[in-house]
mmCIF file of C-alpha atoms in Angstrom:
data_model
loop_
_atom_site.group_PDB
_atom_site.id
_atom_site.type_symbol
_atom_site.label_atom_id
_atom_site.label_comp_id
_atom_site.label_asym_id
_atom_site.label_seq_id
_atom_site.Cartn_x
_atom_site.Cartn_y
_atom_site.Cartn_z
ATOM 1 C CA PRO A 14 16.901 15.616 -8.393
ATOM 2 C CA SER A 15 19.685 18.053 -9.319
ATOM 3 C CA ASP A 16 17.898 18.994 -12.586
ATOM 4 C CA TYR A 17 14.614 19.772 -10.789
ATOM 5 C CA LEU A 18 13.515 23.355 -11.569
ATOM 6 C CA ALA A 19 10.380 25.235 -10.575
ATOM 7 C CA PRO A 20 8.391 26.740 -13.445
ATOM 8 C CA ALA A 21 7.823 30.464 -13.665
ATOM 9 C CA ASP A 22 4.056 30.123 -13.394
ATOM 10 C CA ALA A 23 1.457 28.415 -11.207
ATOM 11 C CA ASP A 24 1.218 24.947 -9.686
ATOM 12 C CA VAL A 25 1.371 22.055 -12.103
ATOM 13 C CA PHE A 26 -1.472 19.998 -10.555
ATOM 14 C CA MET A 27 -5.015 20.896 -11.578
ATOM 15 C CA LYS A 28 -7.551 20.812 -8.756
ATOM 16 C CA MET A 29 -10.437 18.350 -9.129
ATOM 17 C CA ALA A 30 -13.907 19.829 -9.610
ATOM 18 C CA LYS A 31 -15.831 20.792 -6.491
ATOM 19 C CA ALA A 32 -19.522 21.655 -6.167
ATOM 20 C CA GLY A 33 -20.068 24.908 -8.039
ATOM 21 C CA ALA A 34 -16.553 24.915 -9.540
ATOM 22 C CA PRO A 35 -16.387 22.686 -12.652
ATOM 23 C CA ILE A 36 -13.159 22.078 -14.551
ATOM 24 C CA LYS A 37 -12.662 21.851 -18.320
ATOM 25 C CA PHE A 38 -9.630 20.266 -19.988
ATOM 26 C CA VAL A 39 -8.279 18.509 -23.077
ATOM 27 C CA ILE A 40 -6.232 15.327 -22.541
ATOM 28 C CA ALA A 41 -2.810 16.243 -23.959
ATOM 29 C CA GLY A 42 -0.769 13.043 -23.652
ATOM 30 C CA GLN A 43 -0.363 9.569 -22.198
ATOM 31 C CA MET A 44 -1.610 8.906 -18.672
ATOM 32 C CA VAL A 45 0.453 7.404 -15.875
ATOM 33 C CA CYS A 46 -1.279 4.985 -13.492
ATOM 34 C CA GLY A 47 -0.406 3.761 -10.038
ATOM 35 C CA TYR A 48 -1.318 3.571 -6.365
ATOM 36 C CA SER A 49 -1.006 6.205 -3.657
ATOM 37 C CA TYR A 50 -1.666 6.967 -0.020
ATOM 38 C CA TRP A 51 -1.045 9.817 2.418
ATOM 39 C CA THR A 52 1.173 9.341 5.466
ATOM 40 C CA ALA A 53 0.442 10.679 8.952
ATOM 41 C CA ASP A 54 2.917 13.527 8.286
ATOM 42 C CA LYS A 55 0.985 14.544 5.095
ATOM 43 C CA THR A 56 3.416 13.144 2.529
ATOM 44 C CA LYS A 57 1.961 11.414 -0.527
ATOM 45 C CA VAL A 58 3.522 8.043 -1.362
ATOM 46 C CA ARG A 59 3.094 6.698 -4.910
ATOM 47 C CA SER A 60 3.939 3.376 -6.546
ATOM 48 C CA ARG A 61 3.430 1.815 -9.964
ATOM 49 C CA LYS A 62 2.416 -1.483 -8.339
ATOM 50 C CA PRO A 63 0.098 -2.258 -5.392
ATOM 51 C CA PHE A 64 1.743 -1.674 -2.018
ATOM 52 C CA THR A 65 2.840 -4.694 0.016
ATOM 53 C CA SER A 66 2.907 -2.456 3.111
ATOM 54 C CA THR A 67 1.872 1.105 3.931
ATOM 55 C CA PRO A 68 4.214 2.446 6.619
ATOM 56 C CA ASN A 69 2.922 5.453 8.560
ATOM 57 C CA ILE A 70 -0.348 5.555 6.566
ATOM 58 C CA GLU A 71 -2.731 8.312 7.655
ATOM 59 C CA LEU A 72 -5.497 7.232 10.023
ATOM 60 C CA GLY A 73 -9.129 8.214 9.586
ATOM 61 C CA ASP A 74 -11.407 9.690 12.254
ATOM 62 C CA ASN A 75 -12.342 6.135 13.224
ATOM 63 C CA GLY A 76 -8.697 5.309 14.030
ATOM 64 C CA LEU A 77 -8.369 2.888 11.117
ATOM 65 C CA PRO A 78 -5.882 3.330 8.251
ATOM 66 C CA LYS A 79 -7.236 5.289 5.293
ATOM 67 C CA SER A 80 -7.430 3.397 2.021
ATOM 68 C CA VAL A 81 -4.891 3.230 -0.767
ATOM 69 C CA SER A 82 -6.114 4.871 -3.990
ATOM 70 C CA ARG A 83 -5.598 3.765 -7.553
ATOM 71 C CA PHE A 84 -4.802 6.917 -9.503
ATOM 72 C CA TRP A 85 -4.592 8.136 -13.060
ATOM 73 C CA ALA A 86 -2.338 11.121 -13.734
ATOM 74 C CA LEU A 87 -3.193 12.825 -17.015
ATOM 75 C CA PRO A 88 -1.320 15.651 -18.726
ATOM 76 C CA VAL A 89 -4.064 18.076 -19.686
ATOM 77 C CA TYR A 90 -4.557 21.444 -21.307
ATOM 78 C CA ASP A 91 -6.540 23.492 -18.772
ATOM 79 C CA CYS A 92 -9.078 25.362 -20.928
ATOM 80 C CA VAL A 93 -9.591 28.058 -18.291
ATOM 81 C CA THR A 94 -5.990 29.006 -17.474
ATOM 82 C CA GLU A 95 -4.655 27.977 -20.917
ATOM 83 C CA THR A 96 -1.787 26.055 -19.328
ATOM 84 C CA VAL A 97 -0.578 22.460 -19.348
ATOM 85 C CA ARG A 98 -1.177 20.782 -15.997
ATOM 86 C CA VAL A 99 -1.513 17.351 -14.415
ATOM 87 C CA LEU A 100 -4.943 16.110 -13.377
ATOM 88 C CA GLU A 101 -4.792 13.267 -10.863
ATOM 89 C CA ILE A 102 -7.988 11.208 -10.761
ATOM 90 C CA THR A 103 -8.518 8.829 -7.844
ATOM 91 C CA GLN A 104 -12.311 8.584 -8.011
ATOM 92 C CA LYS A 105 -13.211 5.127 -9.348
ATOM 93 C CA GLY A 106 -16.599 6.238 -10.713
ATOM 94 C CA LEU A 107 -14.999 9.083 -12.652
ATOM 95 C CA GLN A 108 -12.307 6.754 -13.993
ATOM 96 C CA GLU A 109 -15.058 4.416 -15.211
ATOM 97 C CA LYS A 110 -16.901 7.292 -16.945
ATOM 98 C CA ILE A 111 -13.741 8.427 -18.750
ATOM 99 C CA ASP A 112 -12.909 4.845 -19.725
ATOM 100 C CA ALA A 113 -16.426 4.361 -21.118
ATOM 101 C CA LEU A 114 -16.108 7.597 -23.094
ATOM 102 C CA ILE A 115 -12.746 6.540 -24.564
ATOM 103 C CA SER A 116 -13.883 2.953 -25.230
ATOM 104 C CA GLY A 117 -17.145 4.037 -26.863
ATOM 105 C CA ASN A 118 -15.324 5.417 -29.917
ATOM 106 C CA ASP A 119 -17.866 8.268 -30.134
ATOM 107 C CA TYR A 120 -15.115 10.824 -29.489
ATOM 108 C CA GLU A 121 -11.511 10.871 -30.701
ATOM 109 C CA LEU A 122 -9.811 12.293 -27.622
ATOM 110 C CA SER A 123 -6.281 11.847 -29.001
ATOM 111 C CA ASP A 124 -6.763 14.029 -32.102
ATOM 112 C CA LEU A 125 -5.519 17.427 -30.929
ATOM 113 C CA SER A 126 -6.255 18.997 -34.329
ATOM 114 C CA LYS A 127 -9.970 18.639 -33.436
ATOM 115 C CA PRO A 128 -9.818 18.763 -29.640
ATOM 116 C CA VAL A 129 -12.590 17.423 -27.446
ATOM 117 C CA ALA A 130 -12.656 19.000 -23.995
ATOM 118 C CA LEU A 131 -13.991 17.173 -20.982
ATOM 119 C CA LYS A 132 -15.976 19.127 -18.419
ATOM 120 C CA ILE A 133 -16.239 17.643 -14.933
ATOM 121 C CA SER A 134 -18.864 19.040 -12.567
ATOM 122 C CA ALA A 135 -19.398 17.931 -8.977
ATOM 123 C CA LYS A 136 -22.377 17.773 -6.623
ATOM 124 C CA GLY A 137 -22.081 17.107 -2.912
ATOM 125 C CA ALA A 138 -18.958 16.947 -0.762
ATOM 126 C CA ALA A 139 -16.458 14.453 0.659
ATOM 127 C CA LYS A 140 -17.537 10.819 0.172
ATOM 128 C CA GLN A 141 -20.977 11.954 -1.051
ATOM 129 C CA THR A 142 -19.547 13.757 -4.100
ATOM 130 C CA GLU A 143 -21.050 12.786 -7.448
ATOM 131 C CA TYR A 144 -19.285 13.713 -10.694
ATOM 132 C CA GLU A 145 -20.775 14.468 -14.083
ATOM 133 C CA LEU A 146 -18.593 14.140 -17.193
ATOM 134 C CA LEU A 147 -19.534 16.032 -20.337
ATOM 135 C CA PRO A 148 -17.500 15.955 -23.593
ATOM 136 C CA MET A 149 -17.604 19.079 -25.751
ATOM 137 C CA MET A 150 -15.854 20.389 -28.842
ATOM 138 C CA PHE A 151 -13.144 22.916 -28.031
ATOM 139 C CA GLU A 152 -11.457 25.460 -30.262
ATOM 140 C CA SER A 153 -8.321 27.358 -29.306
ATOM 141 C CA GLU A 154 -5.671 28.743 -31.611
ATOM 142 C CA ALA A 155 -3.316 29.079 -28.635
ATOM 143 C CA MET A 156 -3.504 25.440 -27.489
ATOM 144 C CA ILE A 157 -0.988 23.758 -29.854
ATOM 145 C CA PRO A 158 1.808 26.332 -29.315
ATOM 146 C CA ILE A 159 1.272 26.053 -25.552
ATOM 147 C CA LEU A 160 1.456 22.240 -25.751
ATOM 148 C CA GLN A 161 4.617 22.433 -27.877
ATOM 149 C CA GLY A 162 6.234 24.705 -25.295
ATOM 150 C CA SER A 163 5.432 22.513 -22.297
ATOM 151 C CA ASP A 164 8.200 20.639 -20.485
ATOM 152 C CA LEU A 165 5.471 18.434 -19.017
ATOM 153 C CA LEU A 166 4.907 16.776 -22.420
ATOM 154 C CA VAL A 167 8.552 15.825 -22.988
ATOM 155 C CA PRO A 168 8.725 11.994 -23.122
ATOM 156 C CA GLY A 169 9.090 10.636 -19.585
ATOM 157 C CA ALA A 170 8.500 13.990 -17.831
ATOM 158 C CA LEU A 171 5.121 13.043 -16.335
ATOM 159 C CA ASP A 172 6.488 9.686 -15.212
ATOM 160 C CA THR A 173 9.443 11.441 -13.550
ATOM 161 C CA LEU A 174 7.201 14.020 -11.891
ATOM 162 C CA ILE A 175 4.788 11.443 -10.487
ATOM 163 C CA PHE A 176 7.242 8.803 -9.324
ATOM 164 C CA THR A 177 10.420 10.704 -8.357
ATOM 165 C CA ALA A 178 9.492 14.283 -7.466
ATOM 166 C CA PRO A 179 8.799 14.926 -3.786
ATOM 167 C CA ALA A 180 5.071 14.551 -3.163
ATOM 168 C CA ALA A 181 4.143 16.858 -0.306
ATOM 169 C CA PRO A 182 0.938 18.795 0.373
ATOM 170 C CA VAL A 183 2.563 21.736 -1.422
ATOM 171 C CA THR A 184 2.210 20.991 -5.130
ATOM 172 C CA PRO A 185 5.441 19.802 -6.778
ATOM 173 C CA LYS A 186 6.692 21.739 -9.782
ATOM 174 C CA VAL A 187 7.500 20.431 -13.273
ATOM 175 C CA PRO A 188 11.096 19.338 -13.892
ATOM 176 C CA ASN A 189 12.770 21.084 -16.818
ATOM 177 C CA LEU A 190 14.006 18.035 -18.739
ATOM 178 C CA ALA A 191 14.844 18.861 -22.367
ATOM 179 C CA THR A 192 13.701 20.557 -25.530
ATOM 180 C CA PRO A 193 9.902 20.612 -25.373
ATOM 181 C CA SER A 194 7.821 18.681 -27.872
ATOM 182 C CA VAL A 195 4.367 17.173 -28.085
ATOM 183 C CA THR A 196 4.454 13.386 -28.271
ATOM 184 C CA THR A 197 2.111 10.462 -28.170
ATOM 185 C CA ALA A 198 4.839 7.850 -27.639
ATOM 186 C CA ALA A 199 4.236 5.692 -24.592
ATOM 187 C CA ALA A 200 6.908 5.347 -21.926
ATOM 188 C CA GLN A 201 7.418 2.167 -19.946
ATOM 189 C CA ASP A 202 4.675 1.641 -17.339
ATOM 190 C CA VAL A 203 2.529 4.299 -18.990
ATOM 191 C CA MET A 204 -1.003 3.495 -20.057
#
């Protein structure tokens, strides 16, 4: 889009935990859900609804089309880099663990005045990867001002980034949409 601007700092997508490299984050806003797949030319295709066809879908080593993933895209405060990023979760088991944590009412993940960070650790590699999810209290005086200054938390920004920004192997950058503000208002098609 003509208003698409690259941020001054690092990539907007947070990398998922790998063995020996856990991640720690605070959920900072409403998630966006959908379906995605990679094409043979390494372009990521996303949709809010299940695909009726998957043109040019990437093939696996066995010659068969790779599967379509159901994803969650969460705006998060990265506790290590102290930046707002997007964490895309496609792992069904990890989605179930986060859902159970949210549904259990033991932790109030939406109260940013008393933030709860989630730490994800991984064991194994590729399809054998197992994830551990650990909630923990998190204190940071810098977090709220950083959230308030993030274009990623402007209403509709995450939705625009996920469904209209080019999705190539190189990480897309955050569009600069409007005056930044922290919001909990849900956009259409946002969970």
